Amino acid sequence: MTIHKTISGKILYTSKKPDRLDIERGREYFTITKQSDGYSVLHAHCEIDDPPDVIRDITSCFETSTMKPRDGSVRLTIGGKFEGSGWFNFSDDACELEVFNVKTGRGSQSQTLPMPATWFGNHAIVNDGFLSRMFPLDAKPGKRRISNVMMSSPDHRGATGPELFSLSFGMIYLGDETITVGAGTFEARKFEIVDTAEGLPEEHPPYVMWCTKDEEGLFLKGGVEGYMMTHYELVELDR
């Protein structure tokens, strides 16, 4: 008898810069296991080819129904060299990190939270899609403030740390569409992430994404404008 459900897939990273239009610039392989204890566990291996190249391996455990994080890990290789690794642990009123980084050495960090963290931002693209769950399936289009978020890095590529970095931002539900990506045709909900300047050292360029119109909220495609000009698309999916 199956007591858990596992989803796996691949997201392709491409460029939208005129001189590199639709050129592959990275990729991400992931598995999501929905367990019988009410938690889901995400594993993701992320590769960014743009120099300095980034290899990121993450795990993240969170409550399936609420996305409230429980624990996670991040390991970074930057420019072909080990950068750092860290283990994150979340409680109802705090987040703790045990970390080793080549620049800062071995250390521990902790941060008191006013309430349980709403989401752990580990810079895996598939993890961004889970933000769609902030809007119930019967929600009307509109804007919400997503607060009490904990990130593993304030860098737009997630190429520093790992470290504790708290953040809040705006998220707009724009409506529904039927879209086709490499992995197939899906009923989707469209979102935009905005208003990051209040937390990040530098405002993140506009970020639009489409996610499956179901309780799983799987990332389907998305793009970042501004200086990044990147595109992400789900090209393989096994449910």
JSON list of C-alpha atoms in Angstrom, two decimals:
[
{"chain": "A", "resi": 1, "resn": "MET", "atom": "CA", "xyz": [0.00, 0.00, 0.00]},
{"chain": "A", "resi": 2, "resn": "THR", "atom": "CA", "xyz": [1.38, 3.42, -0.97]},
{"chain": "A", "resi": 3, "resn": "ILE", "atom": "CA", "xyz": [1.49, 5.74, 2.01]},
{"chain": "A", "resi": 4, "resn": "HIS", "atom": "CA", "xyz": [3.17, 8.67, 0.28]},
{"chain": "A", "resi": 5, "resn": "LYS", "atom": "CA", "xyz": [3.14, 10.42, -3.10]},
{"chain": "A", "resi": 6, "resn": "THR", "atom": "CA", "xyz": [6.25, 11.54, -4.98]},
{"chain": "A", "resi": 7, "resn": "ILE", "atom": "CA", "xyz": [6.41, 14.01, -7.87]},
{"chain": "A", "resi": 8, "resn": "SER", "atom": "CA", "xyz": [9.56, 14.61, -9.89]},
{"chain": "A", "resi": 9, "resn": "GLY", "atom": "CA", "xyz": [10.52, 16.89, -12.74]},
{"chain": "A", "resi": 10, "resn": "LYS", "atom": "CA", "xyz": [12.97, 19.17, -14.48]},
{"chain": "A", "resi": 11, "resn": "ILE", "atom": "CA", "xyz": [12.93, 22.94, -14.98]},
{"chain": "A", "resi": 12, "resn": "LEU", "atom": "CA", "xyz": [14.99, 24.47, -17.78]},
{"chain": "A", "resi": 13, "resn": "TYR", "atom": "CA", "xyz": [16.64, 27.88, -17.32]},
{"chain": "A", "resi": 14, "resn": "THR", "atom": "CA", "xyz": [17.05, 30.00, -20.48]},
{"chain": "A", "resi": 15, "resn": "SER", "atom": "CA", "xyz": [18.03, 33.59, -21.28]},
{"chain": "A", "resi": 16, "resn": "LYS", "atom": "CA", "xyz": [15.86, 36.30, -22.81]},
{"chain": "A", "resi": 17, "resn": "LYS", "atom": "CA", "xyz": [18.74, 38.69, -23.46]},
{"chain": "A", "resi": 18, "resn": "PRO", "atom": "CA", "xyz": [18.84, 39.65, -27.18]},
{"chain": "A", "resi": 19, "resn": "ASP", "atom": "CA", "xyz": [22.34, 38.26, -27.69]},
{"chain": "A", "resi": 20, "resn": "ARG", "atom": "CA", "xyz": [21.48, 34.97, -25.94]},
{"chain": "A", "resi": 21, "resn": "LEU", "atom": "CA", "xyz": [17.80, 34.58, -26.76]},
{"chain": "A", "resi": 22, "resn": "ASP", "atom": "CA", "xyz": [16.45, 31.17, -25.62]},
{"chain": "A", "resi": 23, "resn": "ILE", "atom": "CA", "xyz": [19.97, 29.84, -24.95]},
{"chain": "A", "resi": 24, "resn": "GLU", "atom": "CA", "xyz": [20.06, 27.32, -22.11]},
{"chain": "A", "resi": 25, "resn": "ARG", "atom": "CA", "xyz": [21.73, 28.83, -19.04]},
{"chain": "A", "resi": 26, "resn": "GLY", "atom": "CA", "xyz": [20.91, 26.26, -16.37]},
{"chain": "A", "resi": 27, "resn": "ARG", "atom": "CA", "xyz": [18.60, 23.53, -15.14]},
{"chain": "A", "resi": 28, "resn": "GLU", "atom": "CA", "xyz": [16.91, 22.18, -12.02]},
{"chain": "A", "resi": 29, "resn": "TYR", "atom": "CA", "xyz": [15.95, 18.61, -11.07]},
{"chain": "A", "resi": 30, "resn": "PHE", "atom": "CA", "xyz": [13.50, 18.11, -8.22]},
{"chain": "A", "resi": 31, "resn": "THR", "atom": "CA", "xyz": [11.43, 15.62, -6.27]},
{"chain": "A", "resi": 32, "resn": "ILE", "atom": "CA", "xyz": [8.55, 16.42, -3.92]},
{"chain": "A", "resi": 33, "resn": "THR", "atom": "CA", "xyz": [7.38, 13.72, -1.53]},
{"chain": "A", "resi": 34, "resn": "LYS", "atom": "CA", "xyz": [4.02, 14.20, 0.17]},
{"chain": "A", "resi": 35, "resn": "GLN", "atom": "CA", "xyz": [4.25, 12.07, 3.32]},
{"chain": "A", "resi": 36, "resn": "SER", "atom": "CA", "xyz": [1.58, 10.47, 5.48]},
{"chain": "A", "resi": 37, "resn": "ASP", "atom": "CA", "xyz": [2.65, 12.51, 8.54]},
{"chain": "A", "resi": 38, "resn": "GLY", "atom": "CA", "xyz": [1.31, 15.75, 7.08]},
{"chain": "A", "resi": 39, "resn": "TYR", "atom": "CA", "xyz": [4.68, 16.98, 5.83]},
{"chain": "A", "resi": 40, "resn": "SER", "atom": "CA", "xyz": [6.17, 17.31, 2.37]},
{"chain": "A", "resi": 41, "resn": "VAL", "atom": "CA", "xyz": [9.89, 17.05, 1.57]},
{"chain": "A", "resi": 42, "resn": "LEU", "atom": "CA", "xyz": [11.47, 18.83, -1.39]},
{"chain": "A", "resi": 43, "resn": "HIS", "atom": "CA", "xyz": [14.85, 17.90, -2.88]},
{"chain": "A", "resi": 44, "resn": "ALA", "atom": "CA", "xyz": [16.25, 20.12, -5.65]},
{"chain": "A", "resi": 45, "resn": "HIS", "atom": "CA", "xyz": [19.53, 20.19, -7.56]},
{"chain": "A", "resi": 46, "resn": "CYS", "atom": "CA", "xyz": [20.00, 23.55, -9.29]},
{"chain": "A", "resi": 47, "resn": "GLU", "atom": "CA", "xyz": [22.67, 24.54, -11.83]},
{"chain": "A", "resi": 48, "resn": "ILE", "atom": "CA", "xyz": [23.31, 28.05, -13.19]},
{"chain": "A", "resi": 49, "resn": "ASP", "atom": "CA", "xyz": [25.90, 28.15, -15.96]},
{"chain": "A", "resi": 50, "resn": "ASP", "atom": "CA", "xyz": [26.36, 31.94, -16.09]},
{"chain": "A", "resi": 51, "resn": "PRO", "atom": "CA", "xyz": [29.71, 32.88, -14.52]},
{"chain": "A", "resi": 52, "resn": "PRO", "atom": "CA", "xyz": [30.43, 32.49, -11.76]},
{"chain": "A", "resi": 53, "resn": "ASP", "atom": "CA", "xyz": [28.49, 29.24, -12.14]},
{"chain": "A", "resi": 54, "resn": "VAL", "atom": "CA", "xyz": [26.30, 28.11, -9.25]},
{"chain": "A", "resi": 55, "resn": "ILE", "atom": "CA", "xyz": [25.50, 24.58, -8.08]},
{"chain": "A", "resi": 56, "resn": "ARG", "atom": "CA", "xyz": [22.92, 24.47, -5.31]},
{"chain": "A", "resi": 57, "resn": "ASP", "atom": "CA", "xyz": [21.57, 21.38, -3.55]},
{"chain": "A", "resi": 58, "resn": "ILE", "atom": "CA", "xyz": [18.65, 21.93, -1.21]},
{"chain": "A", "resi": 59, "resn": "THR", "atom": "CA", "xyz": [16.24, 20.02, 0.99]},
{"chain": "A", "resi": 60, "resn": "SER", "atom": "CA", "xyz": [13.15, 21.50, 2.57]},
{"chain": "A", "resi": 61, "resn": "CYS", "atom": "CA", "xyz": [10.56, 19.95, 4.87]},
{"chain": "A", "resi": 62, "resn": "PHE", "atom": "CA", "xyz": [7.30, 21.81, 5.39]},
{"chain": "A", "resi": 63, "resn": "GLU", "atom": "CA", "xyz": [3.70, 21.25, 6.49]},
{"chain": "A", "resi": 64, "resn": "THR", "atom": "CA", "xyz": [1.81, 20.16, 3.39]},
{"chain": "A", "resi": 65, "resn": "SER", "atom": "CA", "xyz": [-1.34, 22.11, 4.23]},
{"chain": "A", "resi": 66, "resn": "THR", "atom": "CA", "xyz": [0.25, 25.39, 5.32]},
{"chain": "A", "resi": 67, "resn": "MET", "atom": "CA", "xyz": [3.82, 25.39, 3.87]},
{"chain": "A", "resi": 68, "resn": "LYS", "atom": "CA", "xyz": [5.11, 26.29, 7.36]},
{"chain": "A", "resi": 69, "resn": "PRO", "atom": "CA", "xyz": [8.77, 25.15, 7.22]},
{"chain": "A", "resi": 70, "resn": "ARG", "atom": "CA", "xyz": [10.20, 22.64, 9.66]},
{"chain": "A", "resi": 71, "resn": "ASP", "atom": "CA", "xyz": [13.82, 22.20, 8.53]},
{"chain": "A", "resi": 72, "resn": "GLY", "atom": "CA", "xyz": [16.02, 22.37, 5.46]},
{"chain": "A", "resi": 73, "resn": "SER", "atom": "CA", "xyz": [19.54, 22.45, 4.11]},
{"chain": "A", "resi": 74, "resn": "VAL", "atom": "CA", "xyz": [21.48, 24.33, 1.43]},
{"chain": "A", "resi": 75, "resn": "ARG", "atom": "CA", "xyz": [24.88, 23.48, -0.07]},
{"chain": "A", "resi": 76, "resn": "LEU", "atom": "CA", "xyz": [26.54, 25.91, -2.50]},
{"chain": "A", "resi": 77, "resn": "THR", "atom": "CA", "xyz": [29.35, 25.62, -5.04]},
{"chain": "A", "resi": 78, "resn": "ILE", "atom": "CA", "xyz": [30.25, 28.95, -6.69]},
{"chain": "A", "resi": 79, "resn": "GLY", "atom": "CA", "xyz": [32.65, 29.26, -9.61]},
{"chain": "A", "resi": 80, "resn": "GLY", "atom": "CA", "xyz": [33.59, 25.61, -9.29]},
{"chain": "A", "resi": 81, "resn": "LYS", "atom": "CA", "xyz": [34.57, 25.93, -5.62]},
{"chain": "A", "resi": 82, "resn": "PHE", "atom": "CA", "xyz": [32.74, 25.01, -2.42]},
{"chain": "A", "resi": 83, "resn": "GLU", "atom": "CA", "xyz": [31.13, 28.12, -0.89]},
{"chain": "A", "resi": 84, "resn": "GLY", "atom": "CA", "xyz": [29.20, 26.89, 2.12]},
{"chain": "A", "resi": 85, "resn": "SER", "atom": "CA", "xyz": [26.58, 24.59, 3.57]},
{"chain": "A", "resi": 86, "resn": "GLY", "atom": "CA", "xyz": [23.96, 25.06, 6.24]},
{"chain": "A", "resi": 87, "resn": "TRP", "atom": "CA", "xyz": [21.15, 23.38, 8.14]},
{"chain": "A", "resi": 88, "resn": "PHE", "atom": "CA", "xyz": [18.02, 25.37, 9.01]},
{"chain": "A", "resi": 89, "resn": "ASN", "atom": "CA", "xyz": [15.61, 24.49, 11.81]},
{"chain": "A", "resi": 90, "resn": "PHE", "atom": "CA", "xyz": [12.28, 26.22, 12.39]},
{"chain": "A", "resi": 91, "resn": "SER", "atom": "CA", "xyz": [10.10, 26.42, 15.51]},
{"chain": "A", "resi": 92, "resn": "ASP", "atom": "CA", "xyz": [6.96, 28.42, 16.22]},
{"chain": "A", "resi": 93, "resn": "ASP", "atom": "CA", "xyz": [8.92, 31.48, 17.31]},
{"chain": "A", "resi": 94, "resn": "ALA", "atom": "CA", "xyz": [12.44, 31.14, 15.91]},
{"chain": "A", "resi": 95, "resn": "CYS", "atom": "CA", "xyz": [14.72, 30.00, 13.11]},
{"chain": "A", "resi": 96, "resn": "GLU", "atom": "CA", "xyz": [18.17, 28.53, 13.75]},
{"chain": "A", "resi": 97, "resn": "LEU", "atom": "CA", "xyz": [21.05, 27.92, 11.36]},
{"chain": "A", "resi": 98, "resn": "GLU", "atom": "CA", "xyz": [24.21, 25.84, 11.70]},
{"chain": "A", "resi": 99, "resn": "VAL", "atom": "CA", "xyz": [26.55, 26.84, 8.89]},
{"chain": "A", "resi": 100, "resn": "PHE", "atom": "CA", "xyz": [30.04, 26.57, 7.46]},
{"chain": "A", "resi": 101, "resn": "ASN", "atom": "CA", "xyz": [31.14, 29.13, 4.89]},
{"chain": "A", "resi": 102, "resn": "VAL", "atom": "CA", "xyz": [34.62, 29.47, 3.39]},
{"chain": "A", "resi": 103, "resn": "LYS", "atom": "CA", "xyz": [34.61, 33.25, 4.00]},
{"chain": "A", "resi": 104, "resn": "THR", "atom": "CA", "xyz": [33.20, 33.34, 7.55]},
{"chain": "A", "resi": 105, "resn": "GLY", "atom": "CA", "xyz": [34.02, 29.86, 8.89]},
{"chain": "A", "resi": 106, "resn": "ARG", "atom": "CA", "xyz": [31.90, 27.73, 11.19]},
{"chain": "A", "resi": 107, "resn": "GLY", "atom": "CA", "xyz": [29.03, 29.46, 12.97]},
{"chain": "A", "resi": 108, "resn": "SER", "atom": "CA", "xyz": [25.54, 29.42, 14.41]},
{"chain": "A", "resi": 109, "resn": "GLN", "atom": "CA", "xyz": [22.79, 31.95, 13.81]},
{"chain": "A", "resi": 110, "resn": "SER", "atom": "CA", "xyz": [19.33, 32.34, 15.32]},
{"chain": "A", "resi": 111, "resn": "GLN", "atom": "CA", "xyz": [16.49, 34.77, 14.80]},
{"chain": "A", "resi": 112, "resn": "THR", "atom": "CA", "xyz": [13.35, 35.24, 16.87]},
{"chain": "A", "resi": 113, "resn": "LEU", "atom": "CA", "xyz": [10.15, 35.34, 14.82]},
{"chain": "A", "resi": 114, "resn": "PRO", "atom": "CA", "xyz": [6.83, 37.00, 15.75]},
{"chain": "A", "resi": 115, "resn": "MET", "atom": "CA", "xyz": [5.01, 33.91, 14.49]},
{"chain": "A", "resi": 116, "resn": "PRO", "atom": "CA", "xyz": [5.93, 30.71, 12.61]},
{"chain": "A", "resi": 117, "resn": "ALA", "atom": "CA", "xyz": [7.74, 31.43, 9.33]},
{"chain": "A", "resi": 118, "resn": "THR", "atom": "CA", "xyz": [5.34, 31.37, 6.40]},
{"chain": "A", "resi": 119, "resn": "TRP", "atom": "CA", "xyz": [7.82, 30.07, 3.80]},
{"chain": "A", "resi": 120, "resn": "PHE", "atom": "CA", "xyz": [11.47, 29.07, 3.47]},
{"chain": "A", "resi": 121, "resn": "GLY", "atom": "CA", "xyz": [13.00, 30.68, 0.38]},
{"chain": "A", "resi": 122, "resn": "ASN", "atom": "CA", "xyz": [15.89, 28.43, -0.66]},
{"chain": "A", "resi": 123, "resn": "HIS", "atom": "CA", "xyz": [16.15, 29.78, -4.25]},
{"chain": "A", "resi": 124, "resn": "ALA", "atom": "CA", "xyz": [14.97, 26.60, -5.97]},
{"chain": "A", "resi": 125, "resn": "ILE", "atom": "CA", "xyz": [12.57, 27.68, -8.73]},
{"chain": "A", "resi": 126, "resn": "VAL", "atom": "CA", "xyz": [10.13, 24.85, -8.02]},
{"chain": "A", "resi": 127, "resn": "ASN", "atom": "CA", "xyz": [9.90, 26.19, -4.47]},
{"chain": "A", "resi": 128, "resn": "ASP", "atom": "CA", "xyz": [8.76, 29.59, -5.80]},
{"chain": "A", "resi": 129, "resn": "GLY", "atom": "CA", "xyz": [5.71, 27.90, -7.26]},
{"chain": "A", "resi": 130, "resn": "PHE", "atom": "CA", "xyz": [4.56, 26.84, -3.81]},
{"chain": "A", "resi": 131, "resn": "LEU", "atom": "CA", "xyz": [3.87, 30.50, -3.07]},
{"chain": "A", "resi": 132, "resn": "SER", "atom": "CA", "xyz": [0.75, 30.09, -5.23]},
{"chain": "A", "resi": 133, "resn": "ARG", "atom": "CA", "xyz": [-0.71, 28.11, -2.33]},
{"chain": "A", "resi": 134, "resn": "MET", "atom": "CA", "xyz": [-0.96, 31.41, -0.43]},
{"chain": "A", "resi": 135, "resn": "PHE", "atom": "CA", "xyz": [-4.06, 32.00, -2.56]},
{"chain": "A", "resi": 136, "resn": "PRO", "atom": "CA", "xyz": [-6.75, 29.31, -2.03]},
{"chain": "A", "resi": 137, "resn": "LEU", "atom": "CA", "xyz": [-8.13, 27.79, -5.21]},
{"chain": "A", "resi": 138, "resn": "ASP", "atom": "CA", "xyz": [-11.37, 29.74, -4.72]},
{"chain": "A", "resi": 139, "resn": "ALA", "atom": "CA", "xyz": [-9.56, 33.06, -4.21]},
{"chain": "A", "resi": 140, "resn": "LYS", "atom": "CA", "xyz": [-10.34, 36.02, -6.45]},
{"chain": "A", "resi": 141, "resn": "PRO", "atom": "CA", "xyz": [-7.55, 37.83, -8.31]},
{"chain": "A", "resi": 142, "resn": "GLY", "atom": "CA", "xyz": [-5.89, 40.43, -6.10]},
{"chain": "A", "resi": 143, "resn": "LYS", "atom": "CA", "xyz": [-2.82, 41.37, -4.10]},
{"chain": "A", "resi": 144, "resn": "ARG", "atom": "CA", "xyz": [-1.53, 40.11, -0.76]},
{"chain": "A", "resi": 145, "resn": "ARG", "atom": "CA", "xyz": [1.49, 40.86, 1.41]},
{"chain": "A", "resi": 146, "resn": "ILE", "atom": "CA", "xyz": [3.59, 37.78, 2.16]},
{"chain": "A", "resi": 147, "resn": "SER", "atom": "CA", "xyz": [5.34, 38.41, 5.48]},
{"chain": "A", "resi": 148, "resn": "ASN", "atom": "CA", "xyz": [7.57, 36.54, 7.91]},
{"chain": "A", "resi": 149, "resn": "VAL", "atom": "CA", "xyz": [9.50, 34.77, 5.14]},
{"chain": "A", "resi": 150, "resn": "MET", "atom": "CA", "xyz": [12.97, 33.35, 5.82]},
{"chain": "A", "resi": 151, "resn": "MET", "atom": "CA", "xyz": [15.49, 33.22, 2.96]},
{"chain": "A", "resi": 152, "resn": "SER", "atom": "CA", "xyz": [18.80, 31.35, 2.70]},
{"chain": "A", "resi": 153, "resn": "SER", "atom": "CA", "xyz": [20.43, 34.29, 0.87]},
{"chain": "A", "resi": 154, "resn": "PRO", "atom": "CA", "xyz": [19.50, 37.87, -0.12]},
{"chain": "A", "resi": 155, "resn": "ASP", "atom": "CA", "xyz": [21.41, 37.47, -3.41]},
{"chain": "A", "resi": 156, "resn": "HIS", "atom": "CA", "xyz": [19.11, 37.30, -6.45]},
{"chain": "A", "resi": 157, "resn": "ARG", "atom": "CA", "xyz": [20.83, 34.11, -7.62]},
{"chain": "A", "resi": 158, "resn": "GLY", "atom": "CA", "xyz": [21.06, 32.70, -4.09]},
{"chain": "A", "resi": 159, "resn": "ALA", "atom": "CA", "xyz": [24.83, 32.63, -4.52]},
{"chain": "A", "resi": 160, "resn": "THR", "atom": "CA", "xyz": [25.87, 33.73, -1.01]},
{"chain": "A", "resi": 161, "resn": "GLY", "atom": "CA", "xyz": [25.71, 32.17, 2.43]},
{"chain": "A", "resi": 162, "resn": "PRO", "atom": "CA", "xyz": [23.87, 30.14, 3.46]},
{"chain": "A", "resi": 163, "resn": "GLU", "atom": "CA", "xyz": [22.56, 32.64, 6.00]},
{"chain": "A", "resi": 164, "resn": "LEU", "atom": "CA", "xyz": [19.39, 33.75, 7.77]},
{"chain": "A", "resi": 165, "resn": "PHE", "atom": "CA", "xyz": [17.67, 36.58, 5.93]},
{"chain": "A", "resi": 166, "resn": "SER", "atom": "CA", "xyz": [14.11, 37.68, 6.72]},
{"chain": "A", "resi": 167, "resn": "LEU", "atom": "CA", "xyz": [11.94, 39.17, 3.99]},
{"chain": "A", "resi": 168, "resn": "SER", "atom": "CA", "xyz": [8.43, 40.26, 3.08]},
{"chain": "A", "resi": 169, "resn": "PHE", "atom": "CA", "xyz": [7.06, 41.05, -0.37]},
{"chain": "A", "resi": 170, "resn": "GLY", "atom": "CA", "xyz": [3.89, 41.53, -2.36]},
{"chain": "A", "resi": 171, "resn": "MET", "atom": "CA", "xyz": [2.24, 38.89, -4.50]},
{"chain": "A", "resi": 172, "resn": "ILE", "atom": "CA", "xyz": [-0.48, 39.51, -7.09]},
{"chain": "A", "resi": 173, "resn": "TYR", "atom": "CA", "xyz": [-2.85, 36.83, -8.37]},
{"chain": "A", "resi": 174, "resn": "LEU", "atom": "CA", "xyz": [-3.56, 37.96, -11.95]},
{"chain": "A", "resi": 175, "resn": "GLY", "atom": "CA", "xyz": [-6.04, 35.29, -13.10]},
{"chain": "A", "resi": 176, "resn": "ASP", "atom": "CA", "xyz": [-6.25, 31.95, -14.88]},
{"chain": "A", "resi": 177, "resn": "GLU", "atom": "CA", "xyz": [-4.96, 30.71, -18.23]},
{"chain": "A", "resi": 178, "resn": "THR", "atom": "CA", "xyz": [-4.45, 27.48, -20.13]},
{"chain": "A", "resi": 179, "resn": "ILE", "atom": "CA", "xyz": [-0.76, 27.25, -21.01]},
{"chain": "A", "resi": 180, "resn": "THR", "atom": "CA", "xyz": [1.53, 24.80, -22.76]},
{"chain": "A", "resi": 181, "resn": "VAL", "atom": "CA", "xyz": [5.09, 24.14, -21.59]},
{"chain": "A", "resi": 182, "resn": "GLY", "atom": "CA", "xyz": [7.61, 21.43, -22.38]},
{"chain": "A", "resi": 183, "resn": "ALA", "atom": "CA", "xyz": [5.97, 19.11, -19.84]},
{"chain": "A", "resi": 184, "resn": "GLY", "atom": "CA", "xyz": [2.47, 19.45, -21.36]},
{"chain": "A", "resi": 185, "resn": "THR", "atom": "CA", "xyz": [-0.68, 21.58, -21.32]},
{"chain": "A", "resi": 186, "resn": "PHE", "atom": "CA", "xyz": [-2.07, 22.73, -17.97]},
{"chain": "A", "resi": 187, "resn": "GLU", "atom": "CA", "xyz": [-4.77, 24.82, -16.38]},
{"chain": "A", "resi": 188, "resn": "ALA", "atom": "CA", "xyz": [-2.74, 27.50, -14.64]},
{"chain": "A", "resi": 189, "resn": "ARG", "atom": "CA", "xyz": [-2.91, 30.49, -12.32]},
{"chain": "A", "resi": 190, "resn": "LYS", "atom": "CA", "xyz": [-0.74, 33.53, -13.07]},
{"chain": "A", "resi": 191, "resn": "PHE", "atom": "CA", "xyz": [1.11, 35.48, -10.36]},
{"chain": "A", "resi": 192, "resn": "GLU", "atom": "CA", "xyz": [3.56, 38.36, -10.03]},
{"chain": "A", "resi": 193, "resn": "ILE", "atom": "CA", "xyz": [5.98, 38.91, -7.15]},
{"chain": "A", "resi": 194, "resn": "VAL", "atom": "CA", "xyz": [6.50, 42.60, -6.40]},
{"chain": "A", "resi": 195, "resn": "ASP", "atom": "CA", "xyz": [7.60, 45.08, -3.71]},
{"chain": "A", "resi": 196, "resn": "THR", "atom": "CA", "xyz": [10.79, 43.37, -2.58]},
{"chain": "A", "resi": 197, "resn": "ALA", "atom": "CA", "xyz": [12.66, 46.64, -1.95]},
{"chain": "A", "resi": 198, "resn": "GLU", "atom": "CA", "xyz": [11.51, 46.75, 1.68]},
{"chain": "A", "resi": 199, "resn": "GLY", "atom": "CA", "xyz": [13.62, 43.71, 2.51]},
{"chain": "A", "resi": 200, "resn": "LEU", "atom": "CA", "xyz": [16.29, 43.06, -0.12]},
{"chain": "A", "resi": 201, "resn": "PRO", "atom": "CA", "xyz": [19.45, 45.15, -0.47]},
{"chain": "A", "resi": 202, "resn": "GLU", "atom": "CA", "xyz": [18.48, 45.66, -4.12]},
{"chain": "A", "resi": 203, "resn": "GLU", "atom": "CA", "xyz": [14.97, 45.57, -5.59]},
{"chain": "A", "resi": 204, "resn": "HIS", "atom": "CA", "xyz": [14.37, 42.27, -7.40]},
{"chain": "A", "resi": 205, "resn": "PRO", "atom": "CA", "xyz": [13.24, 42.81, -11.01]},
{"chain": "A", "resi": 206, "resn": "PRO", "atom": "CA", "xyz": [9.57, 41.99, -11.78]},
{"chain": "A", "resi": 207, "resn": "TYR", "atom": "CA", "xyz": [8.95, 38.25, -11.56]},
{"chain": "A", "resi": 208, "resn": "VAL", "atom": "CA", "xyz": [5.90, 36.66, -13.24]},
{"chain": "A", "resi": 209, "resn": "MET", "atom": "CA", "xyz": [5.09, 32.96, -12.92]},
{"chain": "A", "resi": 210, "resn": "TRP", "atom": "CA", "xyz": [2.38, 30.45, -13.81]},
{"chain": "A", "resi": 211, "resn": "CYS", "atom": "CA", "xyz": [1.53, 27.54, -11.49]},
{"chain": "A", "resi": 212, "resn": "THR", "atom": "CA", "xyz": [-0.79, 24.56, -11.76]},
{"chain": "A", "resi": 213, "resn": "LYS", "atom": "CA", "xyz": [-4.39, 25.31, -10.80]},
{"chain": "A", "resi": 214, "resn": "ASP", "atom": "CA", "xyz": [-4.55, 22.61, -8.14]},
{"chain": "A", "resi": 215, "resn": "GLU", "atom": "CA", "xyz": [-3.57, 22.06, -4.53]},
{"chain": "A", "resi": 216, "resn": "GLU", "atom": "CA", "xyz": [0.02, 21.19, -5.49]},
{"chain": "A", "resi": 217, "resn": "GLY", "atom": "CA", "xyz": [0.74, 24.58, -7.05]},
{"chain": "A", "resi": 218, "resn": "LEU", "atom": "CA", "xyz": [3.56, 23.29, -9.24]},
{"chain": "A", "resi": 219, "resn": "PHE", "atom": "CA", "xyz": [5.73, 25.83, -11.04]},
{"chain": "A", "resi": 220, "resn": "LEU", "atom": "CA", "xyz": [5.04, 25.73, -14.80]},
{"chain": "A", "resi": 221, "resn": "LYS", "atom": "CA", "xyz": [6.89, 28.73, -16.23]},
{"chain": "A", "resi": 222, "resn": "GLY", "atom": "CA", "xyz": [8.06, 32.16, -15.25]},
{"chain": "A", "resi": 223, "resn": "GLY", "atom": "CA", "xyz": [10.36, 34.98, -16.09]},
{"chain": "A", "resi": 224, "resn": "VAL", "atom": "CA", "xyz": [12.36, 37.76, -14.49]},
{"chain": "A", "resi": 225, "resn": "GLU", "atom": "CA", "xyz": [12.73, 41.10, -16.27]},
{"chain": "A", "resi": 226, "resn": "GLY", "atom": "CA", "xyz": [15.24, 43.88, -15.70]},
{"chain": "A", "resi": 227, "resn": "TYR", "atom": "CA", "xyz": [18.95, 43.14, -15.78]},
{"chain": "A", "resi": 228, "resn": "MET", "atom": "CA", "xyz": [18.33, 39.39, -15.35]},
{"chain": "A", "resi": 229, "resn": "MET", "atom": "CA", "xyz": [16.08, 38.69, -18.38]},
{"chain": "A", "resi": 230, "resn": "THR", "atom": "CA", "xyz": [15.70, 35.01, -17.49]},
{"chain": "A", "resi": 231, "resn": "HIS", "atom": "CA", "xyz": [13.06, 32.40, -18.27]},
{"chain": "A", "resi": 232, "resn": "TYR", "atom": "CA", "xyz": [12.19, 29.18, -16.44]},
{"chain": "A", "resi": 233, "resn": "GLU", "atom": "CA", "xyz": [10.03, 26.36, -17.81]},
{"chain": "A", "resi": 234, "resn": "LEU", "atom": "CA", "xyz": [8.90, 22.96, -16.59]},
{"chain": "A", "resi": 235, "resn": "VAL", "atom": "CA", "xyz": [10.04, 20.55, -19.29]},
{"chain": "A", "resi": 236, "resn": "GLU", "atom": "CA", "xyz": [9.60, 17.19, -17.53]},
{"chain": "A", "resi": 237, "resn": "LEU", "atom": "CA", "xyz": [7.01, 16.05, -14.97]},
{"chain": "A", "resi": 238, "resn": "ASP", "atom": "CA", "xyz": [6.23, 12.67, -13.46]},
{"chain": "A", "resi": 239, "resn": "ARG", "atom": "CA", "xyz": [3.25, 12.55, -11.11]}
]
